[in-house]
GROMACS .gro file of C-alpha atoms in nm:
model
  382
    1MET     CA    1  -1.672  -0.436  -3.045
    2ILE     CA    2  -1.822  -0.645  -2.762
    3LEU     CA    3  -1.632  -0.950  -2.641
    4THR     CA    4  -1.872  -1.247  -2.621
    5ASP     CA    5  -1.841  -1.549  -2.391
    6GLU     CA    6  -1.831  -1.780  -2.696
    7LEU     CA    7  -1.544  -1.588  -2.855
    8LEU     CA    8  -1.355  -1.582  -2.523
    9ALA     CA    9  -1.405  -1.959  -2.488
   10ARG     CA   10  -1.253  -2.008  -2.833
   11VAL     CA   11  -0.953  -1.798  -2.729
   12HIS     CA   12  -0.908  -2.021  -2.423
   13GLU     CA   13  -0.929  -2.331  -2.644
   14SER     CA   14  -0.673  -2.184  -2.883
   15LEU     CA   15  -0.434  -2.111  -2.598
   16ARG     CA   16  -0.467  -2.466  -2.464
   17GLU     CA   17  -0.393  -2.613  -2.808
   18GLU     CA   18  -0.120  -2.363  -2.893
   19PRO     CA   19   0.022  -2.178  -2.591
   20GLY     CA   20   0.173  -1.839  -2.670
   21THR     CA   21   0.106  -1.470  -2.682
   22ILE     CA   22  -0.231  -1.310  -2.745
   23ASP     CA   23  -0.172  -1.106  -3.059
   24ALA     CA   24  -0.381  -0.962  -3.340
   25ARG     CA   25  -0.300  -1.252  -3.574
   26ARG     CA   26  -0.436  -1.511  -3.331
   27ILE     CA   27  -0.748  -1.305  -3.257
   28SER     CA   28  -0.808  -1.243  -3.629
   29ARG     CA   29  -0.795  -1.616  -3.701
   30ILE     CA   30  -1.038  -1.695  -3.417
   31ALA     CA   31  -1.270  -1.409  -3.513
   32GLN     CA   32  -1.290  -1.527  -3.875
   33ALA     CA   33  -1.371  -1.880  -3.757
   34HIS     CA   34  -1.642  -1.717  -3.545
   35GLY     CA   35  -1.784  -1.545  -3.855
   36LEU     CA   36  -1.651  -1.199  -3.774
   37ILE     CA   37  -1.477  -0.988  -4.037
   38LEU     CA   38  -1.299  -0.697  -3.870
   39ASP     CA   39  -1.118  -0.393  -3.997
   40ARG     CA   40  -0.783  -0.300  -3.843
   41ALA     CA   41  -0.932  -0.073  -3.575
   42GLY     CA   42  -1.190  -0.334  -3.472
   43LEU     CA   43  -0.925  -0.608  -3.460
   44LEU     CA   44  -0.697  -0.402  -3.236
   45GLU     CA   45  -0.987  -0.316  -3.007
   46LEU     CA   46  -1.093  -0.679  -2.979
   47THR     CA   47  -0.734  -0.792  -2.916
   48ASP     CA   48  -0.704  -0.533  -2.639
   49GLN     CA   49  -1.028  -0.656  -2.480
   50VAL     CA   50  -0.913  -1.018  -2.485
   51ARG     CA   51  -0.581  -0.926  -2.325
   52HIS     CA   52  -0.755  -0.739  -2.047
   53HIS     CA   53  -0.991  -1.031  -1.983
   54LEU     CA   54  -0.717  -1.292  -1.978
   55GLU     CA   55  -0.413  -1.105  -1.847
   56GLY     CA   56  -0.538  -0.784  -1.683
   57LEU     CA   57  -0.832  -0.651  -1.486
   58GLY     CA   58  -1.094  -0.769  -1.733
   59PRO     CA   59  -1.415  -0.566  -1.703
   60LEU     CA   60  -1.251  -0.344  -1.439
   61HIS     CA   61  -0.967  -0.220  -1.659
   62THR     CA   62  -1.141   0.100  -1.768
   63LEU     CA   63  -1.179   0.200  -1.401
   64ALA     CA   64  -0.805   0.199  -1.334
   65ALA     CA   65  -0.773   0.565  -1.431
   66GLU     CA   66  -0.532   0.823  -1.295
   67GLY     CA   67  -0.646   0.941  -0.953
   68VAL     CA   68  -0.833   0.619  -0.866
   69SER     CA   69  -0.672   0.458  -0.561
   70ASP     CA   70  -0.914   0.167  -0.499
   71ILE     CA   71  -1.147  -0.048  -0.708
   72LEU     CA   72  -1.394  -0.254  -0.504
   73VAL     CA   73  -1.630  -0.531  -0.612
   74ASN     CA   74  -1.892  -0.611  -0.349
   75PRO     CA   75  -2.059  -0.952  -0.305
   76ASP     CA   76  -2.374  -0.820  -0.475
   77GLY     CA   77  -2.170  -0.744  -0.788
   78SER     CA   78  -2.172  -0.366  -0.749
   79VAL     CA   79  -1.844  -0.196  -0.835
   80TRP     CA   80  -1.712   0.111  -0.652
   81VAL     CA   81  -1.407   0.333  -0.696
   82ASP     CA   82  -1.225   0.552  -0.447
   83SER     CA   83  -1.057   0.873  -0.556
   84ALA     CA   84  -1.010   1.229  -0.437
   85HIS     CA   85  -1.390   1.260  -0.456
   86GLY     CA   86  -1.441   0.971  -0.211
   87LEU     CA   87  -1.617   0.640  -0.270
   88GLU     CA   88  -1.845   0.640  -0.572
   89ARG     CA   89  -2.053   0.364  -0.726
   90THR     CA   90  -1.993   0.297  -1.094
   91ASP     CA   91  -2.241   0.187  -1.359
   92LEU     CA   92  -2.070  -0.152  -1.381
   93THR     CA   93  -2.222  -0.462  -1.220
   94LEU     CA   94  -2.064  -0.809  -1.230
   95SER     CA   95  -2.254  -1.133  -1.216
   96ALA     CA   96  -2.162  -1.384  -0.947
   97SER     CA   97  -1.981  -1.602  -1.202
   98GLU     CA   98  -1.794  -1.305  -1.351
   99ALA     CA   99  -1.678  -1.185  -1.010
  100ARG     CA  100  -1.563  -1.530  -0.901
  101ALA     CA  101  -1.377  -1.596  -1.227
  102LEU     CA  102  -1.208  -1.256  -1.207
  103ALA     CA  103  -1.110  -1.304  -0.843
  104THR     CA  104  -0.956  -1.648  -0.898
  105ARG     CA  105  -0.771  -1.532  -1.209
  106LEU     CA  106  -0.625  -1.224  -1.038
  107ALA     CA  107  -0.512  -1.439  -0.745
  108SER     CA  108  -0.342  -1.675  -0.991
  109LEU     CA  109  -0.180  -1.378  -1.162
  110GLY     CA  110  -0.024  -1.291  -0.825
  111ASN     CA  111   0.087  -1.654  -0.771
  112ARG     CA  112  -0.177  -1.710  -0.501
  113ARG     CA  113  -0.438  -1.980  -0.462
  114LEU     CA  114  -0.806  -1.883  -0.436
  115ASP     CA  115  -1.066  -2.158  -0.431
  116ASP     CA  116  -1.314  -2.328  -0.197
  117ALA     CA  117  -1.032  -2.480   0.007
  118MET     CA  118  -0.849  -2.145   0.037
  119PRO     CA  119  -1.127  -1.886   0.006
  120TRP     CA  120  -0.917  -1.572   0.055
  121ALA     CA  121  -0.599  -1.441  -0.103
  122ASP     CA  122  -0.374  -1.137  -0.084
  123ALA     CA  123  -0.136  -1.070  -0.372
  124GLN     CA  124   0.082  -0.814  -0.546
  125LEU     CA  125  -0.013  -0.774  -0.913
  126PRO     CA  126   0.171  -0.613  -1.202
  127GLY     CA  127   0.108  -0.243  -1.246
  128ASN     CA  128   0.146  -0.144  -0.879
  129LEU     CA  129  -0.177  -0.319  -0.780
  130ARG     CA  130  -0.247  -0.480  -0.443
  131PHE     CA  131  -0.520  -0.747  -0.464
  132HIS     CA  132  -0.738  -0.903  -0.198
  133GLY     CA  133  -1.009  -1.152  -0.284
  134MET     CA  134  -1.259  -1.353  -0.081
  135LEU     CA  135  -1.508  -1.618  -0.193
  136PRO     CA  136  -1.840  -1.743  -0.053
  137PRO     CA  137  -1.940  -1.854   0.201
  138LEU     CA  138  -1.696  -1.620   0.379
  139SER     CA  139  -1.809  -1.341   0.149
  140ALA     CA  140  -2.184  -1.383   0.171
  141GLY     CA  141  -2.359  -1.358  -0.162
  142GLY     CA  142  -2.065  -1.355  -0.400
  143ALA     CA  143  -1.695  -1.290  -0.444
  144SER     CA  144  -1.543  -0.979  -0.290
  145ILE     CA  145  -1.252  -0.807  -0.467
  146SER     CA  146  -1.041  -0.519  -0.337
  147LEU     CA  147  -0.778  -0.359  -0.559
  148ARG     CA  148  -0.549  -0.084  -0.431
  149ARG     CA  149  -0.357   0.105  -0.694
  150ALA     CA  150  -0.035   0.281  -0.600
  151ALA     CA  151   0.049   0.608  -0.769
  152ALA     CA  152   0.242   0.557  -1.092
  153LEU     CA  153   0.488   0.828  -0.993
  154PRO     CA  154   0.586   0.910  -0.633
  155PHE     CA  155   0.472   1.240  -0.489
  156SER     CA  156   0.724   1.496  -0.367
  157LEU     CA  157   0.678   1.709  -0.057
  158LYS     CA  158   0.643   2.008  -0.290
  159ALA     CA  159   0.358   1.835  -0.474
  160LEU     CA  160   0.187   1.746  -0.147
  161GLU     CA  161   0.202   2.111  -0.045
  162ALA     CA  162   0.055   2.215  -0.378
  163SER     CA  163  -0.231   1.966  -0.335
  164GLY     CA  164  -0.312   2.088   0.016
  165THR     CA  165  -0.196   1.772   0.194
  166LEU     CA  166   0.074   1.980   0.364
  167THR     CA  167   0.063   2.343   0.464
  168PRO     CA  168   0.382   2.547   0.398
  169SER     CA  169   0.479   2.532   0.766
  170GLY     CA  170   0.385   2.163   0.781
  171ARG     CA  171   0.612   2.090   0.487
  172ALA     CA  172   0.898   2.282   0.653
  173LEU     CA  173   0.858   2.076   0.973
  174VAL     CA  174   0.838   1.747   0.780
  175GLU     CA  175   1.158   1.833   0.591
  176ALA     CA  176   1.325   1.927   0.920
  177ILE     CA  177   1.226   1.592   1.073
  178ILE     CA  178   1.392   1.414   0.780
  179HIS     CA  179   1.710   1.624   0.790
  180ALA     CA  180   1.741   1.592   1.171
  181ARG     CA  181   1.721   1.211   1.128
  182LEU     CA  182   1.442   1.177   1.384
  183SER     CA  183   1.271   0.838   1.384
  184PHE     CA  184   0.899   0.868   1.319
  185LEU     CA  185   0.570   0.692   1.253
  186VAL     CA  186   0.305   0.806   1.007
  187SER     CA  187  -0.035   0.715   1.151
  188GLY     CA  188  -0.387   0.739   1.014
  189GLY     CA  189  -0.685   0.542   0.896
  190THR     CA  190  -0.720   0.338   0.579
  191GLY     CA  191  -0.684   0.556   0.270
  192SER     CA  192  -0.572   0.861   0.468
  193GLY     CA  193  -0.248   0.901   0.273
  194LYS     CA  194   0.003   0.742   0.511
  195THR     CA  195   0.201   0.566   0.238
  196THR     CA  196   0.190   0.872   0.012
  197LEU     CA  197   0.338   1.099   0.281
  198LEU     CA  198   0.600   0.843   0.384
  199GLY     CA  199   0.709   0.793   0.023
  200ALA     CA  200   0.741   1.168  -0.029
  201MET     CA  201   0.946   1.201   0.290
  202LEU     CA  202   1.181   0.923   0.183
  203GLY     CA  203   1.227   1.104  -0.146
  204ALA     CA  204   1.367   1.396   0.056
  205VAL     CA  205   1.629   1.179   0.229
  206ASP     CA  206   1.992   1.263   0.149
  207PRO     CA  207   2.076   1.074  -0.175
  208ARG     CA  208   2.399   0.954  -0.012
  209GLU     CA  209   2.198   0.745   0.234
  210ARG     CA  210   2.101   0.379   0.178
  211VAL     CA  211   1.731   0.319   0.245
  212ILE     CA  212   1.606  -0.036   0.306
  213ILE     CA  213   1.229  -0.081   0.289
  214VAL     CA  214   1.056  -0.384   0.438
  215GLU     CA  215   0.697  -0.441   0.325
  216ASP     CA  216   0.431  -0.706   0.309
  217ALA     CA  217   0.369  -0.595  -0.050
  218THR     CA  218   0.571  -0.336  -0.240
  219GLU     CA  219   0.382  -0.006  -0.224
  220LEU     CA  220   0.650   0.248  -0.132
  221ARG     CA  221   0.835   0.373  -0.438
  222PRO     CA  222   1.025   0.683  -0.326
  223ALA     CA  223   1.214   0.897  -0.573
  224HIS     CA  224   1.549   0.815  -0.415
  225PRO     CA  225   1.860   0.678  -0.588
  226HIS     CA  226   1.954   0.414  -0.329
  227VAL     CA  227   1.656   0.207  -0.218
  228VAL     CA  228   1.650  -0.167  -0.147
  229HIS     CA  229   1.309  -0.336  -0.125
  230LEU     CA  230   1.253  -0.648   0.087
  231GLN     CA  231   0.912  -0.811   0.049
  232ALA     CA  232   0.754  -1.068   0.278
  233ARG     CA  233   0.648  -1.402   0.136
  234HIS     CA  234   0.324  -1.581   0.215
  235ALA     CA  235   0.305  -1.951   0.283
  236ASN     CA  236   0.237  -2.173  -0.018
  237ALA     CA  237  -0.065  -2.400  -0.062
  238GLU     CA  238   0.097  -2.654   0.171
  239GLY     CA  239   0.148  -2.391   0.441
  240MET     CA  240   0.525  -2.379   0.393
  241GLY     CA  241   0.777  -2.114   0.294
  242GLU     CA  242   0.644  -1.810   0.481
  243ILE     CA  243   0.892  -1.529   0.548
  244ASN     CA  244   0.744  -1.254   0.762
  245LEU     CA  245   0.832  -0.891   0.823
  246ALA     CA  246   1.009  -0.963   1.153
  247THR     CA  247   1.253  -1.194   0.975
  248LEU     CA  248   1.320  -0.937   0.703
  249ILE     CA  249   1.384  -0.661   0.958
  250ARG     CA  250   1.649  -0.879   1.122
  251GLN     CA  251   1.803  -0.946   0.783
  252CYS     CA  252   1.822  -0.581   0.684
  253LEU     CA  253   2.039  -0.506   0.990
  254ARG     CA  254   2.317  -0.695   0.811
  255MET     CA  255   2.273  -0.498   0.489
  256ARG     CA  256   2.435  -0.170   0.598
  257PRO     CA  257   2.117   0.041   0.617
  258ASP     CA  258   2.124   0.415   0.683
  259ARG     CA  259   1.748   0.414   0.727
  260ILE     CA  260   1.522   0.120   0.806
  261VAL     CA  261   1.165   0.157   0.684
  262VAL     CA  262   0.872  -0.074   0.762
  263GLY     CA  263   0.583  -0.011   0.525
  264GLU     CA  264   0.322  -0.098   0.787
  265CYS     CA  265   0.362  -0.219   1.146
  266ARG     CA  266   0.087  -0.473   1.201
  267GLY     CA  267   0.206  -0.744   1.438
  268GLU     CA  268   0.501  -0.878   1.631
  269ASP     CA  269   0.729  -0.709   1.378
  270ILE     CA  270   0.694  -0.396   1.598
  271ARG     CA  271   0.936  -0.556   1.843
  272GLU     CA  272   1.194  -0.614   1.571
  273LEU     CA  273   1.154  -0.258   1.440
  274LEU     CA  274   1.198  -0.103   1.785
  275GLN     CA  275   1.503  -0.317   1.854
  276ALA     CA  276   1.651  -0.223   1.516
  277LEU     CA  277   1.599   0.148   1.578
  278ASN     CA  278   1.762   0.107   1.919
  279THR     CA  279   2.087  -0.015   1.763
  280GLY     CA  280   2.205   0.321   1.628
  281HIS     CA  281   1.988   0.333   1.314
  282GLU     CA  282   1.854   0.687   1.328
  283GLY     CA  283   1.585   0.818   1.101
  284GLY     CA  284   1.395   0.490   1.076
  285CYS     CA  285   1.023   0.505   1.013
  286GLY     CA  286   0.704   0.323   0.925
  287THR     CA  287   0.326   0.356   0.910
  288LEU     CA  288   0.066   0.254   1.165
  289HIS     CA  289  -0.313   0.234   1.155
  290ALA     CA  290  -0.468   0.460   1.419
  291ASN     CA  291  -0.776   0.682   1.434
  292THR     CA  292  -0.594   0.974   1.600
  293ALA     CA  293  -0.241   1.053   1.713
  294ALA     CA  294  -0.359   1.005   2.073
  295ASP     CA  295  -0.456   0.645   1.985
  296VAL     CA  296  -0.103   0.554   1.869
  297PRO     CA  297   0.018   0.439   2.218
  298ALA     CA  298  -0.278   0.202   2.254
  299ARG     CA  299  -0.215   0.068   1.905
  300LEU     CA  300   0.154   0.016   1.981
  301GLU     CA  301   0.066  -0.159   2.308
  302ALA     CA  302  -0.171  -0.393   2.124
  303LEU     CA  303   0.100  -0.482   1.873
  304GLY     CA  304   0.357  -0.512   2.149
  305ALA     CA  305   0.133  -0.760   2.331
  306LEU     CA  306   0.143  -0.983   2.022
  307ALA     CA  307   0.522  -0.977   2.055
  308GLY     CA  308   0.518  -1.048   2.429
  309LEU     CA  309   0.594  -0.691   2.542
  310ASP     CA  310   0.401  -0.550   2.838
  311PRO     CA  311   0.306  -0.178   2.827
  312LEU     CA  312   0.601  -0.064   3.039
  313ALA     CA  313   0.853  -0.262   2.834
  314LEU     CA  314   0.694  -0.135   2.515
  315ALA     CA  315   0.719   0.224   2.642
  316SER     CA  316   1.090   0.186   2.721
  317GLN     CA  317   1.161   0.042   2.378
  318ALA     CA  318   0.946   0.291   2.188
  319LEU     CA  319   1.071   0.606   2.363
  320SER     CA  320   1.432   0.534   2.274
  321ALA     CA  321   1.341   0.430   1.918
  322ILE     CA  322   1.069   0.669   1.796
  323THR     CA  323   1.045   1.043   1.850
  324VAL     CA  324   0.769   1.182   1.628
  325VAL     CA  325   0.420   1.079   1.514
  326LEU     CA  326   0.278   1.236   1.198
  327HIS     CA  327  -0.098   1.181   1.181
  328MET     CA  328  -0.288   1.187   0.852
  329HIS     CA  329  -0.660   1.258   0.832
  330ARG     CA  330  -0.906   1.213   0.549
  331SER     CA  331  -1.210   1.435   0.513
  332PRO     CA  332  -1.449   1.523   0.228
  333ASP     CA  333  -1.198   1.795   0.139
  334GLY     CA  334  -0.918   1.542   0.088
  335ARG     CA  335  -0.622   1.393   0.270
  336ALA     CA  336  -0.404   1.612   0.492
  337LEU     CA  337  -0.144   1.606   0.766
  338SER     CA  338  -0.348   1.697   1.074
  339THR     CA  339  -0.107   1.660   1.368
  340ILE     CA  340   0.260   1.633   1.454
  341ALA     CA  341   0.304   1.481   1.799
  342LEU     CA  342   0.578   1.353   2.030
  343LEU     CA  343   0.592   1.024   2.214
  344GLN     CA  344   0.663   1.051   2.586
  345ARG     CA  345   0.617   0.857   2.909
  346GLY     CA  346   0.304   0.932   3.109
  347GLY     CA  347   0.268   0.954   3.484
  348ASP     CA  348   0.185   0.583   3.503
  349GLY     CA  349   0.499   0.490   3.311
  350ARG     CA  350   0.308   0.401   2.998
  351LEU     CA  351   0.343   0.554   2.655
  352GLU     CA  352   0.147   0.865   2.557
  353CYS     CA  353   0.136   1.083   2.248
  354VAL     CA  354   0.137   1.459   2.306
  355PRO     CA  355   0.045   1.698   2.022
  356ALA     CA  356   0.309   1.954   1.926
  357VAL     CA  357   0.127   2.126   1.640
  358SER     CA  358  -0.201   2.074   1.457
  359PHE     CA  359  -0.310   2.189   1.112
  360GLY     CA  360  -0.655   2.273   0.989
  361ALA     CA  361  -0.843   2.594   0.936
  362ARG     CA  362  -0.560   2.746   1.135
  363GLU     CA  363  -0.233   2.618   1.274
  364ARG     CA  364  -0.221   2.560   1.647
  365ARG     CA  365   0.095   2.507   1.850
  366PHE     CA  366   0.095   2.324   2.182
  367PRO     CA  367   0.347   2.330   2.472
  368ALA     CA  368   0.521   2.020   2.329
  369PHE     CA  369   0.619   2.226   2.022
  370ASP     CA  370   0.916   2.366   2.217
  371ALA     CA  371   1.043   2.013   2.274
  372LEU     CA  372   1.000   1.929   1.904
  373GLU     CA  373   1.182   2.247   1.804
  374ALA     CA  374   1.464   2.160   2.043
  375ARG     CA  375   1.503   1.814   1.890
  376LEU     CA  376   1.510   1.960   1.542
  377THR     CA  377   1.766   2.222   1.643
  378GLN     CA  378   1.976   1.956   1.810
  379GLY     CA  379   1.966   1.758   1.487
  380GLY     CA  380   2.085   2.062   1.290
  381ALA     CA  381   1.763   2.094   1.090
  382LEU     CA  382   1.664   2.437   1.228
   0.00000   0.00000   0.00000
């Protein structure tokens, strides 16, 4: 059964005249008025299509399969998906009007405005979906849609080892970092598996600990019995009501956290996180975009500059707040933990990231591994 524009328009008209749920009875009545006589299977299929077009992902809903992490609609209407196999183009193509209508509806579904006056939107959608949309002329040629789909069930460290994301020794070190309550950052590029690893690590935290997670949009869903989620709020159409990550980090200090987690450090909130971790809150963590572990200090300095911290002040704050960097790498073979490194002060007084152990075709240990081992032993994890 193919859903036609005329039939969809009649559904819209019906909903305007009689607001309510989209059920088989309503669709049957509209279909009969449209000259369609359907059997039960056809009616259920058509009802499902209408629901997806009006309440879900519309023409993209069949792409939201298990293992697909991203669904992307380009301005030319081409649709791509990202999975363990990498980016792949699908057979689906959206017209300019279809893409724009879908983008504006998804933004509305996430209580965001997307129109010519506000031509971009970022929203959290039902079903663990993160939406970003952009309209012309900012998106030249047509609407751009980016959908990131979080895993339905959180991964465990055991599952990450089984998938090859962690080696057996890498998993042992990651578990030791958690049990020693070392503060850490998970770094990596977009889609490298930072959030997946962090969520699995939080799932290994002692169940007696209270974990407070601060995020721009809820993506971390660790398998832990005591998690409190705090989510930032964007400004409304009038530019009012924004509550940013820095504010939420300050609030969580008053909520008796055992571990403070920031889903992604991306601005002046780095100052609040470092200050929070310097007030006796061990085992705090977060993720950070960086191409390599060695690039983490430069990334932290850039974020610190947004918060008014010079490189030396940033180094002093970071060294007493964060011990370990876990770097994730994505290759054609998949996502994997590539490096565990330590933050330290360089000869010029600025921050530097020194590798302790790397994973790949073979495991390689560096001189800093002794210092990592000492910290883990001191924390009672080894």
